[in-house]
XYZ file of C-alpha atoms in Angstrom:
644
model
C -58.278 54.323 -125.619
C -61.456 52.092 -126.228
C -64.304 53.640 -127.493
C -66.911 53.791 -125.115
C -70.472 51.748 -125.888
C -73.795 51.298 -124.420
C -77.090 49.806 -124.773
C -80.395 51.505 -126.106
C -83.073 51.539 -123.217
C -85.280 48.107 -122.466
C -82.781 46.528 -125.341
C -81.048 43.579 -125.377
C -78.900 43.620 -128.399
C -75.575 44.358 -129.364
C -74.042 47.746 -128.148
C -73.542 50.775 -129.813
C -71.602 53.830 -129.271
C -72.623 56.472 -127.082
C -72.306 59.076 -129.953
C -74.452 57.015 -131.580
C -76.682 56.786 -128.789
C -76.995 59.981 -127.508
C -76.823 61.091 -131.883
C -80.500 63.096 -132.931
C -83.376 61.315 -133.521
C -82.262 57.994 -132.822
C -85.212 55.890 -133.201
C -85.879 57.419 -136.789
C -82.500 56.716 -137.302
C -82.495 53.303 -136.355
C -86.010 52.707 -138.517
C -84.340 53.857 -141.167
C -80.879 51.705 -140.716
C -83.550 48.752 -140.126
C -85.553 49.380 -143.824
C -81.952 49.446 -145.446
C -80.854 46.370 -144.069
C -84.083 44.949 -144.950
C -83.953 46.230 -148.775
C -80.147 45.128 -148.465
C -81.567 41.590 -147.792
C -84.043 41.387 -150.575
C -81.886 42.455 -153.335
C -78.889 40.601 -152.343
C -80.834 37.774 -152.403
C -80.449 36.520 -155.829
C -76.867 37.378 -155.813
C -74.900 40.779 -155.848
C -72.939 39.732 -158.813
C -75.995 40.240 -160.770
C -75.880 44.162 -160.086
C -72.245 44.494 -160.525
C -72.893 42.820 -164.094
C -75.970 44.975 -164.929
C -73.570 48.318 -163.648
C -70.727 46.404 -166.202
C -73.179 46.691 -169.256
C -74.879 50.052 -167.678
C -71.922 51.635 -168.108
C -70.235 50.699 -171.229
C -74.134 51.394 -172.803
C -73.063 55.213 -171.732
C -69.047 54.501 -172.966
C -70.961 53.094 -176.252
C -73.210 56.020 -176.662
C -70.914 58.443 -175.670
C -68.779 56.938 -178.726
C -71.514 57.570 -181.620
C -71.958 60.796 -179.767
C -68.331 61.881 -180.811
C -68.322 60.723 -184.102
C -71.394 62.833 -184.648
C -71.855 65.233 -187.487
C -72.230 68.112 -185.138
C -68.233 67.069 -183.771
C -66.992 65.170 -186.182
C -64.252 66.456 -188.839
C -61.885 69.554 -188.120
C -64.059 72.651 -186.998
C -62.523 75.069 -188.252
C -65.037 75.393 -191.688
C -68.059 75.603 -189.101
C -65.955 77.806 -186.917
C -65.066 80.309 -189.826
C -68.791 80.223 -190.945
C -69.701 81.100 -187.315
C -67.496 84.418 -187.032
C -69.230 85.651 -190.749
C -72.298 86.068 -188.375
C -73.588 82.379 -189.500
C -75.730 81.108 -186.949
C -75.284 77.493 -186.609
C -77.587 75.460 -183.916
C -75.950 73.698 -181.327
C -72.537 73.597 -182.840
C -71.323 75.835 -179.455
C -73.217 73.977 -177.349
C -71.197 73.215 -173.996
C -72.680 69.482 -174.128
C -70.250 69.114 -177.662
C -66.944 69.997 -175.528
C -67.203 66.439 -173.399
C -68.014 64.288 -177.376
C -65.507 66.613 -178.922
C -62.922 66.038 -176.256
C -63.741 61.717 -176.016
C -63.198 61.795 -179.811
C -59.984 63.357 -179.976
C -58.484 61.623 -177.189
C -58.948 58.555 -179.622
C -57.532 60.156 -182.233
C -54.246 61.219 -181.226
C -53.805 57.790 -179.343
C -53.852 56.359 -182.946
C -50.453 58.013 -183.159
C -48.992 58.459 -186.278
C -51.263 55.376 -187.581
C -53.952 57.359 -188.757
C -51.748 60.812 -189.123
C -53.895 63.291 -188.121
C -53.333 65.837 -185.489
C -55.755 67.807 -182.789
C -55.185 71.910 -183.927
C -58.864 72.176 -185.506
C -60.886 70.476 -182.422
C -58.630 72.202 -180.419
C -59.843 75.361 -181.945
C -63.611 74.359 -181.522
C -62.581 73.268 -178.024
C -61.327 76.863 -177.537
C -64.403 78.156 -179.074
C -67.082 76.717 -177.224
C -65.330 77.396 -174.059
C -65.190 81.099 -174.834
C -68.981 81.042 -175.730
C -69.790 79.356 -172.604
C -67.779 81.713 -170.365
C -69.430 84.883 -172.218
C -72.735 83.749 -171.526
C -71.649 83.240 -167.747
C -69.896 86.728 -167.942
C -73.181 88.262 -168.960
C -75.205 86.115 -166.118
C -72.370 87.734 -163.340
C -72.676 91.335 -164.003
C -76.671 90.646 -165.349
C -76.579 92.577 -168.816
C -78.325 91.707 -171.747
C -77.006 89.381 -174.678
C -74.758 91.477 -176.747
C -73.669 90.145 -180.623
C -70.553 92.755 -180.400
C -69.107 91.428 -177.526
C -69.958 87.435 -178.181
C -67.913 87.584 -181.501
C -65.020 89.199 -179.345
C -64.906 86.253 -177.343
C -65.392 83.613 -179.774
C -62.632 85.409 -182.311
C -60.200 85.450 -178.559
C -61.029 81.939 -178.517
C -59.976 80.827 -181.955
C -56.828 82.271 -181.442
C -56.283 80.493 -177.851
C -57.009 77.358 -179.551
C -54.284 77.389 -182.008
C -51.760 79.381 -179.774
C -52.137 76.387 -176.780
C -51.628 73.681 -179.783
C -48.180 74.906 -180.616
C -47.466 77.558 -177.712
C -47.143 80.130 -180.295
C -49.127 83.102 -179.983
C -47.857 85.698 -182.558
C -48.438 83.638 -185.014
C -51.811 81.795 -183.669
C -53.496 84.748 -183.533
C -52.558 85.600 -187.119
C -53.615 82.531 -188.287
C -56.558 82.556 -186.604
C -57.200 85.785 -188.209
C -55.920 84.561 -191.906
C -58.152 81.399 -191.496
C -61.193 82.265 -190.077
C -61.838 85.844 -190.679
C -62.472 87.432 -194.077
C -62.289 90.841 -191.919
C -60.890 91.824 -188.487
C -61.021 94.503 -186.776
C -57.890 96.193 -184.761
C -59.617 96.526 -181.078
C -59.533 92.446 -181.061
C -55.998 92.317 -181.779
C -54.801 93.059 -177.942
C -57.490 90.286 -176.682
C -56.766 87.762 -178.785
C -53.010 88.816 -177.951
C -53.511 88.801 -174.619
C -55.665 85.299 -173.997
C -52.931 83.289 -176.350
C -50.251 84.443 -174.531
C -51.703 83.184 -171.517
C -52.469 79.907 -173.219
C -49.067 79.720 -174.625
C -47.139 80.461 -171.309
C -49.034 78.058 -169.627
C -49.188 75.394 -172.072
C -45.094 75.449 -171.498
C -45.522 76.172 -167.862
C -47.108 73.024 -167.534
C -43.708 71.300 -169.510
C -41.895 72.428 -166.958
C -43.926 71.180 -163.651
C -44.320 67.874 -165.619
C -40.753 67.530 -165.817
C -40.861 67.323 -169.368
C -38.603 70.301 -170.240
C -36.247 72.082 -167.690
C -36.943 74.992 -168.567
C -39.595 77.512 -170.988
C -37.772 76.684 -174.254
C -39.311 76.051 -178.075
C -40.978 72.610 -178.593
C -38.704 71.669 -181.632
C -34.837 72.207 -181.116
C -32.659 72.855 -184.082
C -29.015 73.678 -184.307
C -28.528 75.804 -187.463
C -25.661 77.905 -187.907
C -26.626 81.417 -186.964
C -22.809 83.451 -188.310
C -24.178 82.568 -192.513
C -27.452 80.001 -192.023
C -27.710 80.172 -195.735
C -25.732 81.682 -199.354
C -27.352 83.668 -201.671
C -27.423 81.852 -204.548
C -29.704 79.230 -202.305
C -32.693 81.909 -202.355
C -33.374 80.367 -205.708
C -33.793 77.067 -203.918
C -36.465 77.838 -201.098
C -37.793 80.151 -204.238
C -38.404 76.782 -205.995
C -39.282 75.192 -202.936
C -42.533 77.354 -202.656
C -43.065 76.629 -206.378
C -43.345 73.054 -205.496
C -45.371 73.265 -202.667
C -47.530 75.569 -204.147
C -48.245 73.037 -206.962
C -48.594 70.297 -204.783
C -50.926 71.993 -202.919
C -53.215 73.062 -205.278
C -52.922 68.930 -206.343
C -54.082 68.424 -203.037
C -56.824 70.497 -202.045
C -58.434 69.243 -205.507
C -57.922 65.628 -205.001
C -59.164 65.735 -201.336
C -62.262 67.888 -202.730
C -62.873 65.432 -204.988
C -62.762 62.462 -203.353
C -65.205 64.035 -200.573
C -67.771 64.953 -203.462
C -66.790 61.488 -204.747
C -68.278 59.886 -200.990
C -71.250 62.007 -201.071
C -72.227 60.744 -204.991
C -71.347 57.131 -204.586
C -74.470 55.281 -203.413
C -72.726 52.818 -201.132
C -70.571 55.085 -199.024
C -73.090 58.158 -198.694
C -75.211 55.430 -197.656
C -72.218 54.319 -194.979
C -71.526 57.624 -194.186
C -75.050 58.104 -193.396
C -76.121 55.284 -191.192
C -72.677 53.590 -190.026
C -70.501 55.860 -189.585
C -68.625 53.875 -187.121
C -68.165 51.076 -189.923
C -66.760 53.436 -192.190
C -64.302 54.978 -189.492
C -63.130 51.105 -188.624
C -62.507 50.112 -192.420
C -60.818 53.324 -193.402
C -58.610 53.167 -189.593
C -57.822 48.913 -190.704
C -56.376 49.805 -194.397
C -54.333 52.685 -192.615
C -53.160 50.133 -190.195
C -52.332 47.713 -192.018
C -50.149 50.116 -194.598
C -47.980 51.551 -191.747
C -47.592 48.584 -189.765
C -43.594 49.013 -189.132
C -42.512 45.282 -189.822
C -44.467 45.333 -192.935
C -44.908 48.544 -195.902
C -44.565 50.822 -192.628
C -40.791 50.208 -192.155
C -39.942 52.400 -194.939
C -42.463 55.331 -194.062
C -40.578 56.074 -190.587
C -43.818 54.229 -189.231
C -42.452 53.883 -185.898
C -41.930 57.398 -185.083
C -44.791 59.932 -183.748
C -45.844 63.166 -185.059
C -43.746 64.888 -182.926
C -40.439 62.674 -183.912
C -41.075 63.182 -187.171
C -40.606 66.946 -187.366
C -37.828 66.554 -185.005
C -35.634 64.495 -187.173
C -36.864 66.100 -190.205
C -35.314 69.492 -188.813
C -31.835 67.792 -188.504
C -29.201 69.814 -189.942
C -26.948 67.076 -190.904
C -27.268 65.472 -194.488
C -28.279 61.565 -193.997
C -27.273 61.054 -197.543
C -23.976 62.631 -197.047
C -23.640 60.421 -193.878
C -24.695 57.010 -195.445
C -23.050 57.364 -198.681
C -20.039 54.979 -198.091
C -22.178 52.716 -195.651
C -25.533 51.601 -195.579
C -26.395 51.807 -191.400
C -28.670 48.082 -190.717
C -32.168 49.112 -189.744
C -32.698 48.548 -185.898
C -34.819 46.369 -184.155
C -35.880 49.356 -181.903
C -35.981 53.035 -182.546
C -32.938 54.090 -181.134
C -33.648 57.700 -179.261
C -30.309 58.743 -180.126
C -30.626 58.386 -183.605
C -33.768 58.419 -184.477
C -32.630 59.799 -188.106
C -32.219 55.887 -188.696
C -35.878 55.328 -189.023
C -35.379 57.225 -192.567
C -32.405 54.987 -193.912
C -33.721 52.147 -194.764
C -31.308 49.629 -196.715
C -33.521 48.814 -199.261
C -34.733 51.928 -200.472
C -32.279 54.606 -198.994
C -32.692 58.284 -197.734
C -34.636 59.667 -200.870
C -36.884 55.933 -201.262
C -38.083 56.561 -198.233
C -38.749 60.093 -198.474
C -40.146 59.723 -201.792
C -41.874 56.807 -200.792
C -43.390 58.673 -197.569
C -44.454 61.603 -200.256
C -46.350 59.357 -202.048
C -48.258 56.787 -200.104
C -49.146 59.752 -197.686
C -50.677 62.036 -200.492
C -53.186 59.264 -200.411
C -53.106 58.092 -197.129
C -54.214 61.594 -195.528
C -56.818 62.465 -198.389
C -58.266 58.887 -196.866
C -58.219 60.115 -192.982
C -59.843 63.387 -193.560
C -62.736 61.611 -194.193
C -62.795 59.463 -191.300
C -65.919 60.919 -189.006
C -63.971 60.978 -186.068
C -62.807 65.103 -184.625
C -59.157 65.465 -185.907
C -57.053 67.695 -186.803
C -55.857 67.882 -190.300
C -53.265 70.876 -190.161
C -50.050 69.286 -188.182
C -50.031 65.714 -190.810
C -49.851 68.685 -193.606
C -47.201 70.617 -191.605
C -45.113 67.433 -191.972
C -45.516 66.340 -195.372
C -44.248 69.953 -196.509
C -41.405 69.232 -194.173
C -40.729 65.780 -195.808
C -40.918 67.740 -199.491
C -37.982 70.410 -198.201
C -36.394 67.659 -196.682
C -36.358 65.958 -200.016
C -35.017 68.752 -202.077
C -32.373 69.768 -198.958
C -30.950 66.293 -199.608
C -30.808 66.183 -203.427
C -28.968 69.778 -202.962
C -26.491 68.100 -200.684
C -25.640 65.369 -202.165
C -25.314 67.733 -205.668
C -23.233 70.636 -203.450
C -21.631 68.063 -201.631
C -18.861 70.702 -200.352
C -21.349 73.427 -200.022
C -21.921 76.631 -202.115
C -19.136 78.622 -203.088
C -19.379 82.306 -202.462
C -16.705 84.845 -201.977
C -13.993 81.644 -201.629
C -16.193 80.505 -198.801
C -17.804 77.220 -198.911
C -20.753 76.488 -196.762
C -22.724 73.469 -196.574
C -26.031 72.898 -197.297
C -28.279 72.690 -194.139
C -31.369 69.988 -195.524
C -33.050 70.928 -191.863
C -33.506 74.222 -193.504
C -35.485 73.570 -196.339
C -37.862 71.155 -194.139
C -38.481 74.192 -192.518
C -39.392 75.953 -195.351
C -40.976 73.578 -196.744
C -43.465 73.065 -193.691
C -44.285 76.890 -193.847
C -44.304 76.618 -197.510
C -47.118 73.818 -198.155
C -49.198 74.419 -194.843
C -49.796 78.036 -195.918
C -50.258 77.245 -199.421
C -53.021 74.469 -198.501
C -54.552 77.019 -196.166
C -53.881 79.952 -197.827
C -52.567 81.571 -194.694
C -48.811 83.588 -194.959
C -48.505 83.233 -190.709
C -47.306 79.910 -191.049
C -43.818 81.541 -191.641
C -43.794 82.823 -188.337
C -45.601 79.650 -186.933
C -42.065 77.674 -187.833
C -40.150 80.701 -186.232
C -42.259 79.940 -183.153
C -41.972 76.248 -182.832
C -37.845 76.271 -183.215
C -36.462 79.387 -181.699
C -34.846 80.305 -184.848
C -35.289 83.476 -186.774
C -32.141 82.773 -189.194
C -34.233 81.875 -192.487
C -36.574 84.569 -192.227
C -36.200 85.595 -195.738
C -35.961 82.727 -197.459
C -38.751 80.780 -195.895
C -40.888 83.928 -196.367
C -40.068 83.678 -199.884
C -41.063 80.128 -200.322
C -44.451 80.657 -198.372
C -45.424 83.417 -200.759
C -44.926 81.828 -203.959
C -46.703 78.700 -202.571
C -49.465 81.321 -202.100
C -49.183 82.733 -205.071
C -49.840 79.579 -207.173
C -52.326 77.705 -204.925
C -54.640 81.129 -204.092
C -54.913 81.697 -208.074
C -56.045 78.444 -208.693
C -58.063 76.379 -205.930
C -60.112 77.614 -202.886
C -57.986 76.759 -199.572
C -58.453 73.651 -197.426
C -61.035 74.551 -195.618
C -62.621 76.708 -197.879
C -63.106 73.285 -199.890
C -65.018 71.827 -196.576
C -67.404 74.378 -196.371
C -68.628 73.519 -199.903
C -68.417 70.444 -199.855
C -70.650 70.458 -196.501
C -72.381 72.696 -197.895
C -71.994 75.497 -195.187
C -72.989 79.480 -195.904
C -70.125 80.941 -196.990
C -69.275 84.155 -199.476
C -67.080 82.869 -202.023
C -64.212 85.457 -202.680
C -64.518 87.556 -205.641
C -61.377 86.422 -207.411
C -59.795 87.696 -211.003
C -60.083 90.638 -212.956
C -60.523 89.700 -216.190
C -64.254 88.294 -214.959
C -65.437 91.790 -215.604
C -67.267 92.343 -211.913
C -66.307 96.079 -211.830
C -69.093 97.405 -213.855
C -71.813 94.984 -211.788
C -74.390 97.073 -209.914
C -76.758 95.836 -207.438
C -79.596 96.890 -210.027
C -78.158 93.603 -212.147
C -78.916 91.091 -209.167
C -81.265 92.215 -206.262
C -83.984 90.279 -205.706
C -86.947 92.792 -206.825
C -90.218 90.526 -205.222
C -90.113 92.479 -201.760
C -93.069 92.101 -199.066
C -93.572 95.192 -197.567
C -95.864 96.224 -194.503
C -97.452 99.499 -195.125
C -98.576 101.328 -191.781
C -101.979 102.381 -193.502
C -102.392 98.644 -194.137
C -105.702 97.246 -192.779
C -104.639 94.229 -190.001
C -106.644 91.596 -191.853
C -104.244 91.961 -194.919
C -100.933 92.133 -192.545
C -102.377 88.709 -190.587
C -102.681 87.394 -194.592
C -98.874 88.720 -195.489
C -97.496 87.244 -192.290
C -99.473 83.821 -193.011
C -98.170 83.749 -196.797
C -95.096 84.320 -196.123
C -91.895 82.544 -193.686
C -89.678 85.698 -193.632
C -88.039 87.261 -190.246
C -88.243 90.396 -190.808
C -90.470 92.710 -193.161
C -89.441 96.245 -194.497
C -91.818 98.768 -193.133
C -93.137 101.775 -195.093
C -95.009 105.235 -194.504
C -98.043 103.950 -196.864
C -98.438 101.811 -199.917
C -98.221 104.665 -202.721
C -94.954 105.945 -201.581
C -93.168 102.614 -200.814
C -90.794 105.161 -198.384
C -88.659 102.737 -196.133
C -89.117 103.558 -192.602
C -87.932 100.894 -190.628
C -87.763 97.145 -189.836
C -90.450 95.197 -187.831
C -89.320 91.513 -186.882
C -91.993 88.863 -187.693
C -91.903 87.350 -183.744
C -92.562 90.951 -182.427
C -95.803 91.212 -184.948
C -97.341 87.859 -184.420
C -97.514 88.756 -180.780
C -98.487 91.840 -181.133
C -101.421 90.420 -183.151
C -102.052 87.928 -180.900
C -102.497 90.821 -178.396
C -104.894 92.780 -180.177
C -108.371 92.993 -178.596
C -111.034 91.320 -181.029
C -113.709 94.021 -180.421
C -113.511 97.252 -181.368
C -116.097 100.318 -181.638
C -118.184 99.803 -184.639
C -116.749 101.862 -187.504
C -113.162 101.562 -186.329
C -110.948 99.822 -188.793
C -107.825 98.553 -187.311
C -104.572 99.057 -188.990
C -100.929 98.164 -188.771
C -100.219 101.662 -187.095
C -102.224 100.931 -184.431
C -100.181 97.716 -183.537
C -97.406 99.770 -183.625
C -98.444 102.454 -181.330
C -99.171 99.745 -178.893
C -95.451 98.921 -178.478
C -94.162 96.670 -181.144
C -90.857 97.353 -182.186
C -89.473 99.213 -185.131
C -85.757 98.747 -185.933
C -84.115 101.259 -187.875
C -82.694 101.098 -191.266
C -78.900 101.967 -190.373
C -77.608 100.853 -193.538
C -78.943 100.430 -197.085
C -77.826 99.530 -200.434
C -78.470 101.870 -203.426
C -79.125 100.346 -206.932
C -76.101 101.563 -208.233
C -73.811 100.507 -205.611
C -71.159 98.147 -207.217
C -70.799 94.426 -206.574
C -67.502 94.755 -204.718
C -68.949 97.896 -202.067
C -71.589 94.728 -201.594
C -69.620 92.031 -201.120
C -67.347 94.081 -198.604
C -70.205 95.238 -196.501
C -71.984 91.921 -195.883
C -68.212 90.390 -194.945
C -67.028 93.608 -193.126
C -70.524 93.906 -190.949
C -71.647 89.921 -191.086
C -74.786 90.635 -192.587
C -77.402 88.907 -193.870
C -79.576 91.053 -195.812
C -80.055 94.607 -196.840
C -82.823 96.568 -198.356
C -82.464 98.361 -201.634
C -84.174 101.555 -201.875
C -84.118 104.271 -204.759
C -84.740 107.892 -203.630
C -86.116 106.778 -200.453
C -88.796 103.629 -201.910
C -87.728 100.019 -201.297
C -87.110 98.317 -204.378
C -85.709 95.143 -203.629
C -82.863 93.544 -201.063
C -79.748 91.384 -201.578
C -78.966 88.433 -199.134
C -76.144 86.143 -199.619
C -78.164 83.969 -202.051
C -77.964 87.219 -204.406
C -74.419 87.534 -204.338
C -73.303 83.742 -204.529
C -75.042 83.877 -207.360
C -73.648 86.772 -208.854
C -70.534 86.033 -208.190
C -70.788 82.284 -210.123
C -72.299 83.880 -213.180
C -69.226 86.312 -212.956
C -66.891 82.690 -212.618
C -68.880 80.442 -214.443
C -70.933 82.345 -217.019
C -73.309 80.816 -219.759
C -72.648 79.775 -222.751
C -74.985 80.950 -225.174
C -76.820 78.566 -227.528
């Protein structure tokens, strides 16, 4: 049917339709349609390519910008060190803010496009991710039901959120939220343990949900498949093996967590790339991404690093249980044109170098190779690329024990062959844990296979590892935060450094203001003037220096600025009388005594996330102790003097 038209009154033009003529307001209407047409007219004019250009540059000036945005100090790098500094009651400005989660999220979409080129993973933005979003939705929580901002319940969320993050990275959420809790928390208390629990097994489940509508998987299953042999997965005599497995990682570890430390102290000393770093940090991100490029180009040095293969490919042939060298040692497979998906085991066999050239080539360009990409300002993630180097190492040692036991162990006229996917496990477990000093990443490889058959060994081989690289270097991230330079508490580590006997008497700071309520206002308006503090100790009067309370400098510079300027002649104003008029006075909940020890200290300011606390001896304030007190104490303990 034809739509039906008419004509406006006393017009001769073209007709319209009678919903448009009979529409509101239809002479506005029409004034306005007439102005557009007009503007239409003007600007088209000169051409309407020219706009569509302009919009072209327009909007890769945002693409640009949004870019150097992401590569920003405030995104850049893994998140976890800022994210650990956060949850000891640290607060760092604008590190949660929501308008990060877009640069964070641009950045690391670049990242893992790079592939393996670059070799570095997503788990530590992914944990800031997580992070930001849970401080986001507390703040809406407490704009719903209209309550005040509570500290308590903000760290809740923002310890839930560390463990979503690394439980939706590897749908694993036993061991994410242990991790989470190794990594990033000094102390945790028990009534987080269900909400972490129950937020990463939401974020697991529906991380592999997701598999499954995507058509990716047919059913929930583990990410990485294995097939080891469940009746006798391993012979005693091989705990001695994943024992000296962990040795091995634990050394290498400690190898790199020192060269990596040193080579960022290295970029911050050298005048040319601190100066990079500092104003082109794009530059520096292109030149170190071309050298890593041009090493693991596949047709070139790349072809006998596995190159080809992704992250992902690489832990799945790595956890093969068939021996390669056992299965090339009468014939030496051509390397193919294409990855075959079949065998993608091939990619390790190359002719000219064999199974253990290429692992032991892989070993050693990559010790390198990563140490460079952690410095890259770009977000990344720097715990999966160290997942599968430990997994190359046991893969290394798994195929030197084959090829030795090429029959298998003998025990109890049984022989069983040695399972190289095995010790890649362990291996994984063993030099991720020992690089972040975390024990959960025993569990983490239970997680990510299905299998619980090497339970004990691989537990064995991650506590050595963390034996040897806790008693001698500070853990991965431990090594960001000071080389960034983040508050942290160092650990008090050793007992021969004598820290026992160390009082709080030995290394309070002694020069404390105080605010006396008998003190006149003119002399409070001269303390609060001299001095930048937050918050000032309060006391009953000058001669007895007894601790009252706790008056926060924002509350008593507008309380001052509140005070009426005249009073009645005679009247001297005094600090008590600002008080009575309704600033607030915090009480002192907790306190230190001069002879409490160095470690009660230390335990309390990680335990509670404090800052500071007042000293006080039978009641008078004597001094207080802040984190710059007890870094120091603790490096005169490590590192003392010399005398002359």
């Amino acid at each position: 049917m034809e739509e039906l038209v008419g004509l406006h009154e006393g017009s001769s033009g073209k007709p319209v339709t009678l919903q448009e003529l009979w529409g509101p307001c239809p002479r506005a209407r029409r004034s306005i349609r007439g102005a557009l047409e007009w503007v239409k007219e003007r600007l088209f004019r000169v051409g309407e390519d020219w706009y569509f250009l302009m919009a072209h540059g327009v909007l890769m000036a945002l693409i640009s910008y949004a870019m150097n945005v992401a590569i920003r100090s405030v995104v850049r790098g893994s998140g976890i060190p800022e994210v650990k500094t956060i949850l000891s009651g640290v607060i760092l400005e604008d590190y949660l803010d929501i308008k990060n989660f877009g640069a964070k999220v641009a950045g690391l979409s670049c990242t893992l496009a790079t592939g393996s080129t670059i070799f570095l993973g997503k788990l530590g933005p992914f944990v800031h991710l997580s992070v930001i979003t849970a401080a986001y939705l507390g703040h809406v929580r407490t704009k719903i039901i209209g309550e005040s901002e509570n500290k308590t319940k903000k760290m809740e969320m923002l310890v839930a959120g560390a463990a979503v993050g690394v439980a939706t990275v590897f749908a694993a959420p036993f061991s994410g939220v242990l991790f989470s809790i190794e990594v990033m928390s000094s102390h945790f208390s028990v009534w987080d343990y269900w909400r972490g629990f129950f937020a990463a097994t939401c974020g697991a489940f529906m991380f592999r949900l997701l598999a499954v509508f995507n058509s990716e998987q047919e059913t929930i299953t583990s990410i990485y498949k294995t097939s080891f042999r469940v009746d006798i997965p391993f012979d005693l005599p091989e705990i001695f093996f994943f024992v000296a497995l962990g040795a091995i990682c634990g050394v290498l570890s400690c190898g790199y967590n020192f060269c990596q430390r040193s080579f960022l102290f290295f970029l911050k000393a050298n005048g040319f790339t601190s100066k990079l770093l500092a104003t082109s940090k794009p530059l520096y991100a292109a030149l170190a991404a071309l050298v890593l490029a041009s090493i693991t180009y596949p047709p070139g040095v790349g072809r006998f690093m596995a190159s080809r293969l992704s992250m992902e490919q690489h832990l799945e042939t790595l956890f093969d249980n068939n021996s390669w060298a056992l299965m090339t040692k009468n014939s030496s497979p051509s390397w193919p044109a294409e990855p075959d998906p079949q065998n993608l085991w091939l990619e390790w066999c190359h002719p000219q170098l064999t199974v253990f050239g290429t692992l032991v080539f892989f070993l050693v360009m990559k010790f390198w190779m990563l140490i460079l990409a952690t410095t890259i300002p770009i977000p990344a993630g720097y715990f999966l690329p160290i997942f599968i180097y430990g997994a190359v190492i046991g893969r290394l040692l798994g195929e030197a024990l084959s090829v030795a036991f090429p029959e298998g162990i003998m025990v109890g006229g049984e022989v069983n062959p040695i399972m190289p996917g095995a010790y890649a496990l362990a291996g994984a477990a063993a030099f991720s844990g020992a690089v972040t000093h975390s024990i959960s990443t025993a569990l983490l490889v239970f997680e990510l296979t299905g299998q619980m058959v090497h339970a004990l060994p691989v537990l064995m081989a991650v506590l050595v590892a963390n034996a040897i690289s806790q008693s001698c270097q500070p853990s991965f991230y431990d090594g960001t935060i000071i080389v960034k330079k983040l508050p942290y508490l160092p650990w008090i580590r050793g007992r021969k450094i004598g820290s026992y006997p160390v009082t709080v008497d030995h290394f309070m700071n002694c020069t404390l203001t105080t605010l006396a309520k008998d003190m006149p206002l003119e002399e409070v308006i001269r303390v609060v003037i001299s001095t930048d503090v937050t918050q000032y100790p309060l006391v009953e009067t000058a001669e007895s220096q007894t601790l009252v309370g706790i008056v926060k400098r924002n509350h008593l510079v507008q309380a001052l600025q509140m005070e009426p300027a005249s009073r009645a002649p005679g009247q001297q104003p005094c600090l008590q009388d600002i008080l009575a008029g309704g600033c607030p006075i915090q009480p002192v909940t907790l306190q230190l005594s001069p002879e409490t020890s160095l470690h009660e200290t230390h335990n309390l300011f990680e335990l509670l996330n404090l800052q500071l606390l007042f000293v006080t001896s039978r009641g008078r304030a004597v001094g207080s102790v802040t984190w710059v007190e007890l870094k120091k104490a603790i490096s005169t303990l490590t590192n003392p003097t010399t005398p002359k």
